[in-house]
Amino acid sequence: MKKKVLAAMSGGVDSSAAAMLLLEQGYEVIGVTARMFNGCDIGLPDAPLNIDRDIKDAQAVAQKLGIEHKVVDLRACFNRHVIQHFASEYHCGSTPNPCVDCNKYIKFGALLDYAKELGCDYLATGHYARIVYDNAKARWLLARGEDHRKDQSYMLFLLSQEQLSHVLLPLGGVSKDEIRRLAAEAGLVTAQKPDSQDICFVPDGDYAGLIGRIGKTSGTAGNFVHLNGQVLGRHKGLVNYTIGQRKGLGIAYDYPLYVIEKDTASGNVTVGPAEALFSRGLLAKNCNFITEAALTGPLRVTAKTRYRQQDVPATIEPCGKYVKVTFDEPMRAVTPGQAVVFYNGEFIVGGGIIQSALKELGAGRRFGRRENHRRRSD
């Protein structure tokens, strides 16, 4: 009997090709597209959204492949776990990664539950990553996609053993160029469709605007404060700034200033020179481990704190309810709310959410005010 797969189809070329490859591999495939938000959910009731076009594209691909296609309404779940969480974290001074939450609660949460309700053996997505079973460890492992330019394993670090055992990632061993070629040869309408670049529910890229539209404020008001203690002026609200930001501060100073820290208690945004952005390590919360059941002692890994970043050598170790990460070389712009993911070669060891950066003792406080200079503005 054929294994039955629910293929998540976003209306893009990757998920379309994933459904096509599953059919070629002999699976019984049902396509599904999730409606995750509408204009009212993001405070833009009259704005044209791409979701209707994406659903039509997914339906056209399903028809071409000869498979059933369903549309499932996950707006309430997405609003609670992704949109509201995103806004709340920004409001509290963090910079969250909503794709991580979407994967946890929507794609591999609600959609996987839906797949089981339909009697499917697996849920499949178009992520560029690989799942393998390690007989020696009796564990499912998550590895980078073979096309490292498109590798999306970073976004999947929160998947549990139960989820990994019911997920198929058919694009893990294929390059993006090959996927577009195969989709074009099959006559899929999504073959040349551009990849999405922005957060799907912030179509204009204005995070602060979204937070204001859905009823949050712009965050605690406060001052721009230099690392040396000098107050440089008032800012527009914490949500308008992120760690490492230089543009748009509107501060005149003798050298470029960057956002170093945000303090929700005082409302202050600490600024300083570029060298003050570097941290020797971090504390991570809500950690999940894949290659091992738990972290029991120090472990050498490579780690990265941004999706597009190259992973770098580090040591991780338990630290109470957190995991402490110490980099071999200081890391730039470690940002609370972002994900830190640990690797052992091609495999994800685990990962967590950055709670705080660990600066060198006294770091930054040496950056004093410079007198008798020409002021400049960003």
GROMACS .gro file of N, CA and C in nm, residues 226 228 230-232 251-257 368-378:
model
   69
  226HIS      N    1   2.473   5.713   2.514
  226HIS     CA    2   2.603   5.660   2.471
  226HIS      C    3   2.657   5.566   2.579
  228ASN      N    4   2.924   5.579   2.719
  228ASN     CA    5   2.993   5.656   2.821
  228ASN      C    6   2.897   5.727   2.916
  230GLN      N    7   2.658   5.951   2.827
  230GLN     CA    8   2.609   6.076   2.773
  230GLN      C    9   2.472   6.058   2.708
  231VAL      N   10   2.374   6.138   2.748
  231VAL     CA   11   2.242   6.136   2.687
  231VAL      C   12   2.246   6.217   2.558
  232LEU      N   13   2.207   6.153   2.448
  232LEU     CA   14   2.219   6.215   2.317
  232LEU      C   15   2.087   6.262   2.258
  251ILE      N   16   2.119   6.082   1.504
  251ILE     CA   17   2.207   6.136   1.608
  251ILE      C   18   2.333   6.192   1.545
  252ALA      N   19   2.368   6.314   1.579
  252ALA     CA   20   2.493   6.373   1.532
  252ALA      C   21   2.605   6.336   1.628
  253TYR      N   22   2.711   6.279   1.573
  253TYR     CA   23   2.826   6.242   1.658
  253TYR      C   24   2.950   6.239   1.570
  254ASP      N   25   3.068   6.229   1.631
  254ASP     CA   26   3.191   6.238   1.553
  254ASP      C   27   3.226   6.109   1.481
  255TYR      N   28   3.160   6.000   1.512
  255TYR     CA   29   3.180   5.874   1.441
  255TYR      C   30   3.046   5.801   1.436
  256PRO      N   31   3.031   5.706   1.343
  256PRO     CA   32   2.902   5.637   1.331
  256PRO      C   33   2.865   5.564   1.460
  257LEU      N   34   2.739   5.575   1.500
  257LEU     CA   35   2.688   5.509   1.619
  257LEU      C   36   2.594   5.396   1.579
  368GLY      N   37   3.484   5.652   2.554
  368GLY     CA   38   3.450   5.781   2.613
  368GLY      C   39   3.412   5.884   2.510
  369ARG      N   40   3.368   5.996   2.558
  369ARG     CA   41   3.328   6.106   2.470
  369ARG      C   42   3.453   6.173   2.414
  370ARG      N   43   3.451   6.200   2.286
  370ARG     CA   44   3.565   6.264   2.221
  370ARG      C   45   3.536   6.414   2.204
  371GLU      N   46   3.627   6.494   2.250
  371GLU     CA   47   3.606   6.638   2.244
  371GLU      C   48   3.679   6.698   2.123
  372ASN      N   49   3.645   6.825   2.094
  372ASN     CA   50   3.712   6.902   1.989
  372ASN      C   51   3.714   6.830   1.855
  373HIS      N   52   3.596   6.787   1.812
  373HIS     CA   53   3.588   6.717   1.686
  373HIS      C   54   3.470   6.772   1.606
  374ARG      N   55   3.466   6.733   1.481
  374ARG     CA   56   3.356   6.773   1.395
  374ARG      C   57   3.242   6.674   1.412
  375ARG      N   58   3.125   6.724   1.445
  375ARG     CA   59   3.007   6.639   1.460
  375ARG      C   60   2.963   6.588   1.325
  376ARG      N   61   2.906   6.469   1.324
  376ARG     CA   62   2.848   6.416   1.201
  376ARG      C   63   2.717   6.349   1.233
  377SER      N   64   2.632   6.332   1.134
  377SER     CA   65   2.501   6.270   1.153
  377SER      C   66   2.491   6.150   1.058
  378ASP      N   67   2.411   6.048   1.098
  378ASP     CA   68   2.389   5.936   1.008
  378ASP      C   69   2.280   5.970   0.909
   0.00000   0.00000   0.00000
